[in-house]
Coordinates of C-alpha atoms in Angstrom, one line a residue:
M1 CA 94.3 76.4 176.1
D2 CA 94.0 75.5 179.8
Q3 CA 92.0 78.3 181.5
N4 CA 91.0 78.2 185.2
I5 CA 87.7 79.6 186.0
E6 CA 86.0 79.6 189.5
L7 CA 84.2 81.7 192.0
K8 CA 86.6 83.4 194.7
S9 CA 85.4 85.4 197.7
I10 CA 87.5 88.4 198.8
N11 CA 88.8 86.0 201.7
E12 CA 90.3 83.7 199.1
L13 CA 92.3 86.4 197.6
F14 CA 94.3 87.1 200.7
G15 CA 97.9 86.6 200.5
M16 CA 98.1 87.2 196.6
N17 CA 100.3 89.5 195.0
F18 CA 98.6 91.5 192.1
Y19 CA 100.5 93.3 189.4
I20 CA 99.0 96.1 187.2
P21 CA 100.9 96.5 183.9
N22 CA 101.6 99.7 182.3
Y23 CA 99.4 99.1 179.3
Q24 CA 96.5 99.9 181.7
R25 CA 95.7 103.2 183.0
G26 CA 96.1 104.0 186.8
Y27 CA 93.2 104.0 189.6
R28 CA 90.7 106.4 188.2
W29 CA 87.4 105.5 189.9
K30 CA 85.5 108.6 190.9
K31 CA 83.4 109.2 194.3
Q32 CA 80.1 108.1 192.5
Q33 CA 81.6 104.7 191.2
V34 CA 82.8 104.1 194.8
K35 CA 79.6 105.0 196.5
D36 CA 77.7 102.7 194.0
L37 CA 79.8 99.7 194.8
L38 CA 79.1 100.5 198.6
D39 CA 75.4 100.9 197.9
D40 CA 75.1 97.7 196.0
I41 CA 76.7 95.6 198.8
N42 CA 74.6 97.2 201.3
E43 CA 71.6 96.5 199.5
F44 CA 72.6 92.9 199.2
I45 CA 73.0 92.8 203.1
N46 CA 69.5 94.4 203.5
R47 CA 68.1 91.8 201.0
S48 CA 69.8 89.0 202.8
K49 CA 68.0 89.9 205.9
G50 CA 64.5 89.7 204.5
N51 CA 62.2 86.7 204.8
H52 CA 63.1 85.7 201.2
P53 CA 66.8 86.4 200.6
Q54 CA 67.2 86.7 196.6
D55 CA 70.9 85.7 196.5
N56 CA 73.3 83.8 198.6
F57 CA 76.4 85.9 197.4
Y58 CA 77.2 89.3 195.7
C59 CA 78.9 88.6 192.4
L60 CA 81.5 91.2 190.9
Q61 CA 82.5 91.3 187.4
P62 CA 85.0 89.0 186.2
L63 CA 88.6 89.4 187.5
V64 CA 90.8 88.3 184.6
V65 CA 94.3 87.5 185.5
K66 CA 97.4 85.7 184.3
E67 CA 100.1 84.3 186.4
T68 CA 103.5 86.1 185.5
I69 CA 106.9 87.2 186.6
P70 CA 107.2 90.9 185.7
D71 CA 110.7 91.6 186.8
K72 CA 112.6 88.8 185.4
E73 CA 116.0 90.5 185.9
K74 CA 115.4 90.5 189.7
L75 CA 114.4 86.8 189.7
I76 CA 117.8 86.0 188.3
S77 CA 119.7 88.2 190.5
E78 CA 118.1 86.1 193.5
L79 CA 119.0 82.7 192.0
P80 CA 121.6 80.8 193.9
K81 CA 125.1 80.7 192.0
E82 CA 126.7 78.0 194.2
A83 CA 124.9 75.7 196.5
S84 CA 124.1 72.1 197.1
D85 CA 121.3 70.3 195.0
G86 CA 119.0 70.6 197.8
E87 CA 119.9 74.1 198.6
I88 CA 119.6 75.1 194.9
L89 CA 115.9 73.7 194.6
C90 CA 114.8 75.3 197.7
K91 CA 116.1 78.8 196.9
V92 CA 114.9 78.4 193.2
K93 CA 111.4 78.0 194.3
K94 CA 111.7 80.5 196.9
A95 CA 112.7 83.1 194.2
I96 CA 110.1 82.0 191.9
K97 CA 107.4 82.4 194.6
N98 CA 108.8 85.8 195.7
N99 CA 108.6 87.2 192.1
T100 CA 105.5 85.5 190.8
R101 CA 102.6 88.1 190.7
W102 CA 99.1 87.7 189.3
E103 CA 98.9 90.2 186.3
V104 CA 95.6 91.9 186.4
I105 CA 94.2 92.1 182.6
D106 CA 90.7 93.2 183.8
G107 CA 89.0 94.3 187.0
Q108 CA 91.7 96.3 188.6
Q109 CA 89.5 99.1 189.4
R110 CA 87.2 97.0 191.6
L111 CA 90.2 95.0 193.1
T112 CA 91.9 98.3 194.1
T113 CA 88.6 99.9 195.6
I114 CA 88.1 96.6 197.8
Y115 CA 91.6 96.9 198.8
I116 CA 91.2 100.4 200.1
L117 CA 87.8 99.2 201.6
L118 CA 89.4 96.7 203.5
A119 CA 92.0 99.2 204.7
V120 CA 89.2 101.7 205.9
L121 CA 87.6 98.5 207.9
R122 CA 90.9 98.2 209.4
N123 CA 91.8 94.7 207.9
A124 CA 95.6 94.4 208.4
A125 CA 96.0 91.2 206.4
S126 CA 94.9 91.5 202.7
Y127 CA 96.5 91.2 199.3
S128 CA 98.9 93.3 197.7
I129 CA 98.7 95.5 194.6
E130 CA 101.5 97.1 192.7
Y131 CA 101.0 99.3 189.7
E132 CA 104.0 99.2 187.2
T133 CA 103.7 102.8 186.3
R134 CA 103.9 103.9 189.9
K135 CA 107.0 102.3 191.6
G136 CA 105.9 103.3 195.1
S137 CA 102.3 102.3 194.7
K138 CA 102.3 99.2 196.8
D139 CA 103.7 100.9 199.7
F140 CA 101.4 103.8 199.4
L141 CA 98.5 101.4 199.3
S142 CA 99.6 99.8 202.5
D143 CA 99.6 103.3 204.1
I144 CA 97.5 105.8 202.5
K145 CA 98.4 109.3 203.4
E146 CA 96.4 112.5 202.3
N147 CA 99.5 114.6 202.0
K148 CA 100.7 112.6 199.2
A149 CA 97.6 112.9 197.1
G150 CA 99.3 115.8 195.0
E151 CA 102.3 113.7 193.8
N152 CA 100.4 112.2 191.0
I153 CA 96.8 111.4 189.4
D154 CA 96.7 107.8 190.8
Y155 CA 97.4 108.9 194.4
Y156 CA 94.8 111.4 194.1
H157 CA 92.0 109.1 193.2
I158 CA 93.1 106.7 195.8
V159 CA 93.0 109.1 198.5
E160 CA 89.5 110.4 197.2
G161 CA 88.3 106.7 197.2
K162 CA 89.4 106.2 200.8
N163 CA 87.9 109.5 201.8
T164 CA 84.5 108.6 200.1
I165 CA 84.6 105.5 202.0
S166 CA 85.4 107.0 205.3
E167 CA 82.5 109.4 204.7
W168 CA 80.0 106.5 203.9
F169 CA 80.7 104.6 207.0
K170 CA 80.8 107.9 209.2
D171 CA 77.2 107.4 210.5
K172 CA 77.4 103.5 210.7
N173 CA 78.0 101.9 214.0
D174 CA 80.3 99.0 214.9
E175 CA 77.9 96.3 214.5
Y176 CA 76.9 97.3 211.1
K177 CA 80.6 97.8 210.2
K178 CA 81.5 94.2 211.5
Q179 CA 78.4 92.9 209.5
F180 CA 79.8 94.7 206.4
K181 CA 83.1 93.4 206.6
E182 CA 81.9 89.8 207.2
T183 CA 79.7 90.2 204.1
L184 CA 82.6 91.7 202.0
L185 CA 85.1 88.9 203.0
N186 CA 82.7 85.7 202.6
K187 CA 79.9 86.6 200.4
V188 CA 81.2 89.2 197.8
Q189 CA 82.9 87.0 195.1
F190 CA 85.0 87.8 191.8
I191 CA 84.5 85.5 188.9
W192 CA 88.1 84.5 188.8
Y193 CA 89.2 83.8 185.4
E194 CA 92.8 82.7 184.6
S195 CA 93.8 83.4 180.9
D196 CA 96.6 81.8 179.0
E197 CA 96.2 84.4 176.1
D198 CA 98.2 87.3 175.0
S199 CA 97.5 89.9 177.8
I200 CA 97.3 92.9 175.6
K201 CA 95.0 91.5 173.2
V202 CA 92.7 90.3 175.9
F203 CA 92.9 93.7 177.5
T204 CA 92.2 95.5 174.3
R205 CA 89.2 93.4 173.8
L206 CA 87.7 93.8 177.2
N207 CA 88.7 97.4 177.7
I208 CA 89.2 99.4 174.6
G209 CA 86.8 97.2 172.5
K210 CA 84.4 97.3 175.5
I211 CA 83.3 93.5 174.8
S212 CA 82.8 91.8 178.3
L213 CA 83.3 88.2 178.8
T214 CA 80.3 86.4 177.9
N215 CA 78.8 83.4 179.9
A216 CA 79.9 81.3 176.9
E217 CA 83.6 82.0 177.3
L218 CA 83.5 81.4 181.0
I219 CA 81.6 78.0 180.3
K220 CA 84.1 77.2 177.7
A221 CA 86.9 77.6 180.3
L222 CA 84.9 75.0 182.4
F223 CA 84.9 72.5 179.8
L224 CA 88.4 73.0 178.7
N225 CA 90.0 73.3 182.1
H226 CA 92.5 70.4 182.4
S227 CA 92.0 70.3 186.3
N228 CA 88.5 68.9 185.7
F229 CA 89.9 65.8 184.4
T230 CA 92.5 65.1 187.1
G231 CA 93.4 61.2 187.0
E232 CA 92.4 60.5 183.5
D233 CA 94.6 59.6 180.7
D234 CA 96.4 62.7 179.2
E235 CA 95.8 61.6 175.7
K236 CA 92.1 60.7 176.4
V237 CA 91.4 64.1 178.0
R238 CA 93.2 65.9 175.0
L239 CA 91.0 64.2 172.6
K240 CA 88.0 65.0 174.5
Q241 CA 88.7 68.6 174.9
Y242 CA 89.7 68.9 171.3
E243 CA 86.4 67.2 170.2
I244 CA 84.3 69.8 172.3
A245 CA 86.4 72.8 171.2
S246 CA 85.6 71.7 167.4
Q247 CA 82.0 71.0 168.0
W248 CA 81.8 74.3 169.8
D249 CA 83.3 76.2 166.8
R250 CA 80.9 74.6 164.6
I251 CA 77.9 75.5 166.6
E252 CA 79.0 79.1 167.0
Y253 CA 79.9 79.3 163.1
T254 CA 76.2 78.1 162.3
L255 CA 74.8 80.5 164.6
Q256 CA 76.4 83.3 163.2
N257 CA 74.9 82.6 159.8
E258 CA 72.1 85.2 159.8
E259 CA 69.6 83.1 157.8
F260 CA 69.9 80.2 160.8
W261 CA 70.0 82.8 163.6
L262 CA 67.2 84.9 162.7
F263 CA 64.9 82.0 162.1
L264 CA 65.3 81.3 165.7
H265 CA 65.6 85.0 166.8
N266 CA 64.3 88.2 166.4
L267 CA 66.5 91.2 166.0
G268 CA 68.1 92.7 169.2
Y269 CA 70.6 90.1 170.5
T270 CA 73.9 91.9 171.3
N271 CA 76.3 89.3 172.5
P272 CA 79.4 88.7 170.5
T273 CA 79.3 85.1 171.0
R274 CA 75.8 83.5 170.1
I275 CA 76.0 80.1 171.5
D276 CA 75.3 81.7 174.8
F277 CA 71.7 81.5 174.0
I278 CA 71.9 77.7 174.3
F279 CA 73.2 77.9 177.6
D280 CA 70.6 80.5 178.9
L281 CA 68.0 77.9 177.4
M282 CA 69.4 75.1 179.4
C283 CA 69.4 77.4 182.6
D284 CA 65.9 78.5 182.1
M285 CA 64.6 75.1 181.2
G286 CA 66.5 73.6 183.9
K287 CA 68.2 70.9 181.7
L288 CA 70.9 70.0 184.5
D289 CA 68.8 70.8 187.7
S290 CA 68.6 67.2 188.6
F291 CA 72.6 66.8 188.6
I292 CA 73.2 69.7 191.0
D293 CA 73.4 69.6 194.7
W294 CA 71.9 73.0 195.7
K295 CA 73.3 74.8 198.6
K296 CA 69.8 76.5 199.1
D297 CA 67.9 76.5 195.9
K298 CA 68.4 77.4 192.4
E299 CA 67.7 81.0 192.3
T300 CA 69.4 81.7 195.5
D301 CA 72.4 79.9 194.4
I302 CA 72.7 81.3 191.0
G303 CA 71.4 84.9 191.6
T304 CA 69.6 86.9 188.8
D305 CA 72.6 89.0 187.2
Q306 CA 74.0 88.6 183.6
Y307 CA 76.5 85.8 184.7
K308 CA 73.8 83.6 186.3
T309 CA 74.1 81.1 183.3
F310 CA 77.9 80.8 184.0
R311 CA 77.2 80.0 187.8
Y312 CA 74.4 77.6 186.8
F313 CA 77.1 75.5 184.9
N314 CA 79.5 76.1 187.5
A315 CA 77.3 74.6 190.2
Y316 CA 76.9 71.5 187.8
F317 CA 80.7 71.1 187.5
H318 CA 81.3 71.5 191.1
S319 CA 78.5 69.1 192.0
N320 CA 79.9 66.3 189.8
I321 CA 83.7 66.8 189.7
A322 CA 84.0 65.1 193.0
K323 CA 81.5 62.3 192.4
K324 CA 83.2 61.2 189.3
R325 CA 86.6 61.5 190.8
A326 CA 85.4 58.9 193.4
Q327 CA 84.2 56.8 190.6
N328 CA 87.5 57.5 188.6
N329 CA 85.4 58.4 185.5
H330 CA 85.9 62.3 185.3
I331 CA 85.0 62.5 181.6
A332 CA 81.4 61.1 182.0
F333 CA 79.9 64.2 183.5
I334 CA 81.4 66.5 180.8
E335 CA 80.0 64.2 178.2
Q336 CA 76.6 64.2 179.7
C337 CA 76.5 67.9 179.8
W338 CA 77.9 68.2 176.3
A339 CA 75.4 65.6 175.1
E340 CA 72.5 68.2 176.4
I341 CA 74.1 71.3 174.4
S342 CA 74.6 69.1 171.3
N343 CA 71.0 67.7 171.2
I344 CA 69.5 71.3 171.5
F345 CA 71.6 72.2 168.6
Q346 CA 71.0 69.4 166.4
T347 CA 67.0 70.0 167.2
F348 CA 67.5 73.5 165.8
E349 CA 69.3 72.2 162.9
E350 CA 66.6 69.6 162.1
W351 CA 63.9 72.2 162.3
F352 CA 66.1 74.5 160.0
N353 CA 66.2 71.7 157.5
D354 CA 62.5 70.5 157.5
L355 CA 60.0 72.1 155.3
E356 CA 57.1 72.6 157.8
L357 CA 59.1 72.9 161.1
Y358 CA 61.3 75.7 159.6
H359 CA 58.2 77.8 158.4
Y360 CA 56.0 77.2 161.4
V361 CA 58.7 77.6 164.1
G362 CA 59.9 80.6 162.4
Y363 CA 56.7 82.1 162.3
L364 CA 56.0 81.5 165.9
I365 CA 59.2 83.0 166.9
E366 CA 58.3 86.1 164.7
N367 CA 55.0 86.6 166.5
G368 CA 56.3 86.3 170.0
S369 CA 56.4 82.7 171.0
K370 CA 59.2 81.7 173.3
L371 CA 61.7 79.3 172.0
N372 CA 62.1 77.4 175.4
N373 CA 58.3 76.8 175.2
I374 CA 58.6 75.4 171.6
L375 CA 61.5 73.3 172.7
E376 CA 59.6 71.7 175.8
K377 CA 56.7 70.9 173.2
W378 CA 59.2 69.0 171.0
Y379 CA 60.5 67.1 173.9
G380 CA 57.1 66.2 175.2
E381 CA 55.5 64.8 171.8
K382 CA 56.1 61.3 170.7
D383 CA 56.7 62.1 167.0
K384 CA 56.9 64.9 164.5
E385 CA 53.3 64.7 163.4
A386 CA 52.0 65.5 166.9
F387 CA 54.6 68.4 167.2
V388 CA 53.4 69.8 163.9
N389 CA 50.0 69.7 165.1
D390 CA 50.9 71.4 168.3
L391 CA 52.6 74.3 166.1
I392 CA 49.3 74.7 163.9
N393 CA 47.2 74.9 167.0
E394 CA 49.6 77.6 168.4
I395 CA 49.5 79.5 165.2
T396 CA 45.7 79.3 164.9
K397 CA 45.6 81.2 168.3
K398 CA 48.0 83.7 166.9
I399 CA 45.6 84.6 164.2
K400 CA 42.5 84.4 166.2
D401 CA 41.9 88.2 166.2
C402 CA 42.3 88.2 162.4
K403 CA 40.2 85.1 161.3
D404 CA 37.0 87.2 160.2
L405 CA 38.5 90.6 159.3
S406 CA 35.4 92.3 158.4
Q407 CA 34.2 91.9 161.9
Q408 CA 37.6 93.3 163.1
Y409 CA 37.0 96.5 160.9
E410 CA 33.6 97.0 162.5
I411 CA 35.2 96.8 166.0
N412 CA 38.3 98.9 165.3
G413 CA 36.5 101.6 163.3
G414 CA 38.2 100.6 160.2
K415 CA 41.7 100.7 161.7
F416 CA 42.9 97.1 161.6
K417 CA 46.0 97.0 159.5
T418 CA 48.2 95.8 162.3
V419 CA 45.5 93.2 163.0
C420 CA 46.1 91.8 159.5
K421 CA 49.8 91.5 159.8
P422 CA 49.9 87.9 161.2
L423 CA 47.5 86.7 158.8
L424 CA 49.2 88.2 155.7
L425 CA 52.7 86.7 157.0
L426 CA 51.1 83.3 157.5
Y427 CA 49.6 83.6 154.0
N428 CA 53.1 84.1 152.6
I429 CA 54.5 81.1 154.7
Q430 CA 51.7 78.7 154.0
T431 CA 52.0 79.6 150.3
A432 CA 55.9 78.7 150.6
I433 CA 55.0 75.4 152.1
L434 CA 52.4 74.6 149.6
Q435 CA 54.8 75.4 146.5
N436 CA 57.4 73.1 148.2
E437 CA 54.8 70.2 148.6
N438 CA 54.0 70.7 144.7
N439 CA 57.8 70.6 143.7
L440 CA 59.6 68.3 145.9
D441 CA 58.8 65.2 144.1
N442 CA 59.7 66.9 140.7
Y443 CA 63.1 68.1 141.9
N444 CA 64.0 65.4 144.6
L445 CA 64.9 68.4 146.9
G446 CA 64.5 68.4 150.8
V447 CA 63.3 72.1 150.5
F448 CA 62.5 73.8 147.2
Y449 CA 62.0 77.4 148.5
K450 CA 62.4 78.8 152.1
F451 CA 60.6 81.8 153.2
P452 CA 63.7 84.1 154.2
F453 CA 63.1 85.1 157.9
H454 CA 66.3 87.0 158.0
L455 CA 65.3 89.3 155.1
Y456 CA 61.9 89.7 156.5
K457 CA 63.1 90.8 160.0
K458 CA 66.0 93.1 158.8
E459 CA 64.0 95.1 156.3
G460 CA 60.8 95.8 158.3
W461 CA 57.3 95.2 156.8
D462 CA 54.0 97.0 157.0
V463 CA 50.6 96.3 156.1
E464 CA 49.8 98.6 152.9
H465 CA 47.0 99.0 150.6
I466 CA 47.2 97.5 147.1
D467 CA 45.1 100.1 145.5
S468 CA 45.6 103.4 147.1
N469 CA 43.1 104.5 149.8
T470 CA 43.7 108.2 149.0
E471 CA 41.3 109.9 146.6
N472 CA 42.5 113.2 145.3
D473 CA 40.3 116.1 144.6
L474 CA 41.6 116.7 141.0
T475 CA 39.9 120.5 140.6
K476 CA 43.1 122.1 141.9
K477 CA 46.5 122.3 140.7
V478 CA 48.4 121.1 143.9
T479 CA 46.1 117.9 144.0
Q480 CA 46.4 117.4 140.3
N481 CA 50.2 117.6 140.7
E482 CA 50.0 114.8 143.3
F483 CA 48.0 112.8 141.4
L484 CA 50.4 112.8 138.5
L485 CA 53.7 112.2 140.7
N486 CA 51.9 109.0 141.9
L487 CA 51.0 108.2 138.3
Y488 CA 54.5 108.9 136.9
N489 CA 56.2 105.5 137.3
G490 CA 53.1 103.7 135.9
V491 CA 53.0 105.1 132.3
S492 CA 55.1 105.2 129.2
P493 CA 57.9 107.6 128.6
D494 CA 55.9 109.5 126.2
E495 CA 53.3 110.1 128.9
Q496 CA 55.7 110.6 131.5
K497 CA 57.1 113.8 129.3
K498 CA 53.5 115.0 129.1
I499 CA 53.3 115.0 133.0
E500 CA 56.6 116.8 133.1
E501 CA 55.2 119.6 130.8
F502 CA 51.9 119.8 132.7
I503 CA 53.9 120.2 136.3
N504 CA 56.6 122.6 134.9
N505 CA 54.0 125.0 133.5
P506 CA 52.1 126.5 136.5
A507 CA 49.3 127.9 134.1
A508 CA 48.6 124.4 132.5
K509 CA 45.1 123.6 132.1
N510 CA 45.0 120.5 130.0
F511 CA 44.6 118.1 133.1
S512 CA 41.7 116.3 131.2
D513 CA 44.5 114.6 129.1
F514 CA 45.1 112.6 132.2
E515 CA 41.4 112.0 133.3
K516 CA 41.7 108.6 131.8
Y517 CA 44.4 107.4 134.3
K518 CA 41.7 108.0 137.1
N519 CA 39.8 104.7 137.6
N520 CA 36.1 105.4 137.5
S521 CA 35.2 102.0 136.4
T522 CA 32.3 100.1 138.3
K523 CA 34.9 97.2 138.7
S524 CA 37.0 99.1 140.9
L525 CA 36.9 98.8 144.8
N526 CA 34.7 101.3 146.7
D527 CA 35.8 103.1 149.8
D528 CA 34.8 100.5 152.1
E529 CA 36.2 97.5 150.1
K530 CA 39.5 99.3 150.1
N531 CA 40.0 98.7 153.8
Q532 CA 39.3 94.9 153.4
I533 CA 42.0 92.3 153.4
W534 CA 41.7 91.8 150.0
N535 CA 43.1 95.2 149.3
F536 CA 46.0 94.7 151.8
T537 CA 49.5 93.1 151.3
L538 CA 53.1 93.3 152.9
L539 CA 55.4 95.9 151.7
D540 CA 58.8 97.0 153.2
S541 CA 58.7 100.1 155.2
S542 CA 60.9 102.1 152.7
T543 CA 58.6 101.2 149.9
N544 CA 55.4 102.0 152.0
R545 CA 56.5 105.4 153.1
S546 CA 57.7 106.6 149.6
Y547 CA 55.1 104.8 147.3
G548 CA 52.0 104.3 149.6
N549 CA 49.6 106.8 147.5
S550 CA 50.8 105.5 144.0
I551 CA 48.5 103.9 141.8
F552 CA 48.6 100.0 141.1
S553 CA 50.7 100.3 137.9
A554 CA 53.1 102.5 139.5
K555 CA 53.6 100.4 142.5
R556 CA 53.8 97.4 140.2
R557 CA 56.9 98.8 138.5
I558 CA 58.6 99.8 141.7
I559 CA 58.2 96.4 143.1
I560 CA 59.3 94.6 140.0
G561 CA 62.5 97.0 140.1
K562 CA 63.1 96.2 143.8
D563 CA 62.8 92.5 143.0
K564 CA 65.6 93.0 140.3
G565 CA 67.7 95.0 142.9
K566 CA 66.8 98.5 141.8
L567 CA 65.0 101.5 143.4
I568 CA 62.9 103.4 141.3
P569 CA 62.6 106.9 143.0
I570 CA 59.5 108.6 142.9
P571 CA 59.5 112.0 141.4
K572 CA 59.2 115.3 143.4
I573 CA 58.5 118.9 142.8
K574 CA 61.3 121.4 143.6
N575 CA 60.9 125.0 142.8
N576 CA 57.7 124.1 140.6
K577 CA 59.9 121.9 138.4
L578 CA 59.5 118.1 138.3
V579 CA 62.6 116.3 139.5
V580 CA 63.1 112.8 138.8
E581 CA 66.3 111.1 140.3
E582 CA 68.2 108.1 138.5
E583 CA 67.5 104.6 139.4
K584 CA 69.9 103.0 141.9
N585 CA 70.7 99.7 143.6
A586 CA 67.9 99.0 146.3
Q587 CA 68.5 98.6 149.7
S588 CA 66.1 95.8 149.8
S589 CA 65.5 93.4 147.1
F590 CA 63.5 90.8 149.0
I591 CA 59.7 90.6 148.0
P592 CA 57.5 88.4 150.0
P593 CA 56.0 86.0 147.4
C594 CA 52.5 86.9 147.8
T595 CA 53.2 90.6 147.5
K596 CA 54.9 89.8 144.3
Q597 CA 52.0 87.8 143.1
V598 CA 49.6 90.5 143.9
F599 CA 51.4 92.9 141.7
L600 CA 51.7 90.5 138.8
K601 CA 48.0 89.7 139.2
Y602 CA 48.8 86.2 139.6
Y603 CA 45.5 85.2 141.3
S604 CA 43.4 86.6 138.6
A605 CA 42.0 84.1 136.0
A606 CA 41.5 86.8 133.3
Y607 CA 44.2 89.6 132.9
E608 CA 42.2 92.6 132.6
S609 CA 43.0 96.5 133.3
P610 CA 46.7 96.0 134.0
N611 CA 46.8 99.5 135.5
Y612 CA 44.3 98.9 138.2
W613 CA 43.5 96.5 141.2
E614 CA 40.0 96.0 140.5
K615 CA 37.1 93.9 142.3
S616 CA 37.6 90.7 140.4
D617 CA 41.4 90.7 141.3
A618 CA 40.5 91.3 144.9
E619 CA 37.9 88.5 144.7
A620 CA 40.5 86.0 143.4
Y621 CA 43.2 87.2 145.9
R622 CA 40.7 86.7 148.8
Q623 CA 39.7 83.4 147.7
D624 CA 43.3 82.1 147.3
M625 CA 43.9 83.6 150.8
M626 CA 41.1 81.4 152.2
N627 CA 42.0 78.2 150.3
T628 CA 45.7 78.5 151.4
L629 CA 44.8 79.0 155.1
K630 CA 41.7 76.6 155.3
E631 CA 43.9 74.4 157.6
F632 CA 43.9 77.2 160.2
G633 CA 40.1 77.8 159.9
V634 CA 40.5 81.2 158.4
T635 CA 37.3 83.0 157.2
I636 CA 37.5 86.2 155.3
S637 CA 34.2 88.0 154.9
K638 CA 33.3 90.2 152.3
G639 CA 32.4 93.6 153.9
N640 CA 28.9 92.9 155.5
S641 CA 28.3 89.7 153.6
T642 CA 27.1 86.5 155.5
K643 CA 29.1 83.5 156.4
E644 CA 26.9 81.4 153.6
E645 CA 28.0 83.9 151.1
D646 CA 31.6 83.3 152.1
N647 CA 31.4 79.6 151.7
G648 CA 29.9 79.9 148.4
K649 CA 26.4 78.9 149.5

């Protein structure tokens, strides 16, 4: 692959011959699209007049082209039959030049609109465009006549485009038109991208697949453009390009792994190539700034649109190509740039494979920290220990609002479940870290268990009560039925049959048979205690919505089922009859470790009342949470208790 990529002003297109192949539709821009382009250039002109011009140029979408000879028979017919060697060479070159065209794979609508715009502004010399499907299109474009608009749909839209442009300029004076034309010729630029791939495949991807060229693809063309290595030994260049291409593919392959990617990112990234984000980081962090000769300043030279990262790297290449040629060492600046890219990626790999770094960095990303800020800390510290301390300090700031949750409960009027979420997630993550530390020596492994951020982010997690916060008034049939639905999954098959008989009989009065399942023990949590951290855990949103009011034993069975990859449906009442659907494969099978341990009563010294979450269970859960998070200074008060009570005094 040898792709050329650069920025070309409209002025630099003059004298070129463009060819629109028949796999593309004809010219179809409507009035509004033409007007939008004119308005955008006008806005750029006005912005440039200000005291703080934002951009030094107006950048159009990429113009993807391929050098081709569309009419090979015509070329052959022009080749000389008999002539001297000198004449043959001269005539062959002339014939090839006359028949060579730039096949436009993407960008033909803008290219044609700008051609029409130049015609309206009375610019005689320009470039030429010929549509394969309209043999007279080249001549028509050179002299657009309204009376031919009805000949075909392409001519109609071309005439409409010309009229829209003429109308737009109707109230503009000659001075403005001159300024607009000057801007159009010299400051409006295409990203010129020469492709050597199959034209139809590229067109299908860009137009039918609606997948735009990414910054990464444009930057890759810079790295693999053979002209950047002029003067170097061909074999040396080939090996360097192969090395970069191979490493590039490995980086992209690794980033496509969801476990790796969602450790570093939250959901929502839409680019088809993921290596782009490394280039975006380098641009935002200014990793190449000191090697670039800015024309004005960074923001002005690279702009702010979706292709600013490409222009950042393009500026680096153009700033260094001439310097390295003078030193007869072209590859050095390529290696220098690639070393920065590799270093960032290798840093991410190191974090991913390290017990503490993986969990702490992943936690901070999930809770809104910027990856470039974390990288800056990494580069700024002298060793890993100092960096880990930085991460711990940053995490401590993230949970400052939920260190003393009884106080938050009072401030927020009892509605603080969202305040709990960062702490509950940290509890799960720190539990994983401690589990690793306790097992690594035994198993001689780098990481024994990793919290799966990719599953956590994909499934969506809520903070939910362990013991239901809803108390049913059991004096009415409707609330009795609701209680029994929430009870159903937590009892034996014989008891389930009794529940079915009770619900299916509207006149049933024997609810007293089920009173034993209502926890009236003095060991249970009161209403205030149910709204404390010791009665909260993380549940995926589907479980939360479906089973939020189920009793503890029913939730326990459901959680165990999901952990085994089974979805246990909660029963429903339809037409006064109990309906129980069959178990099926679960959409989610990941259960955070602490959630699983809660429903296994892992934290309780004595296993009492398996059907209920009692105060002793809640106390043990709270104490383990404080022990696990003591490094972060977490204090979890018991309702209105004092700090002395919390500290065991």
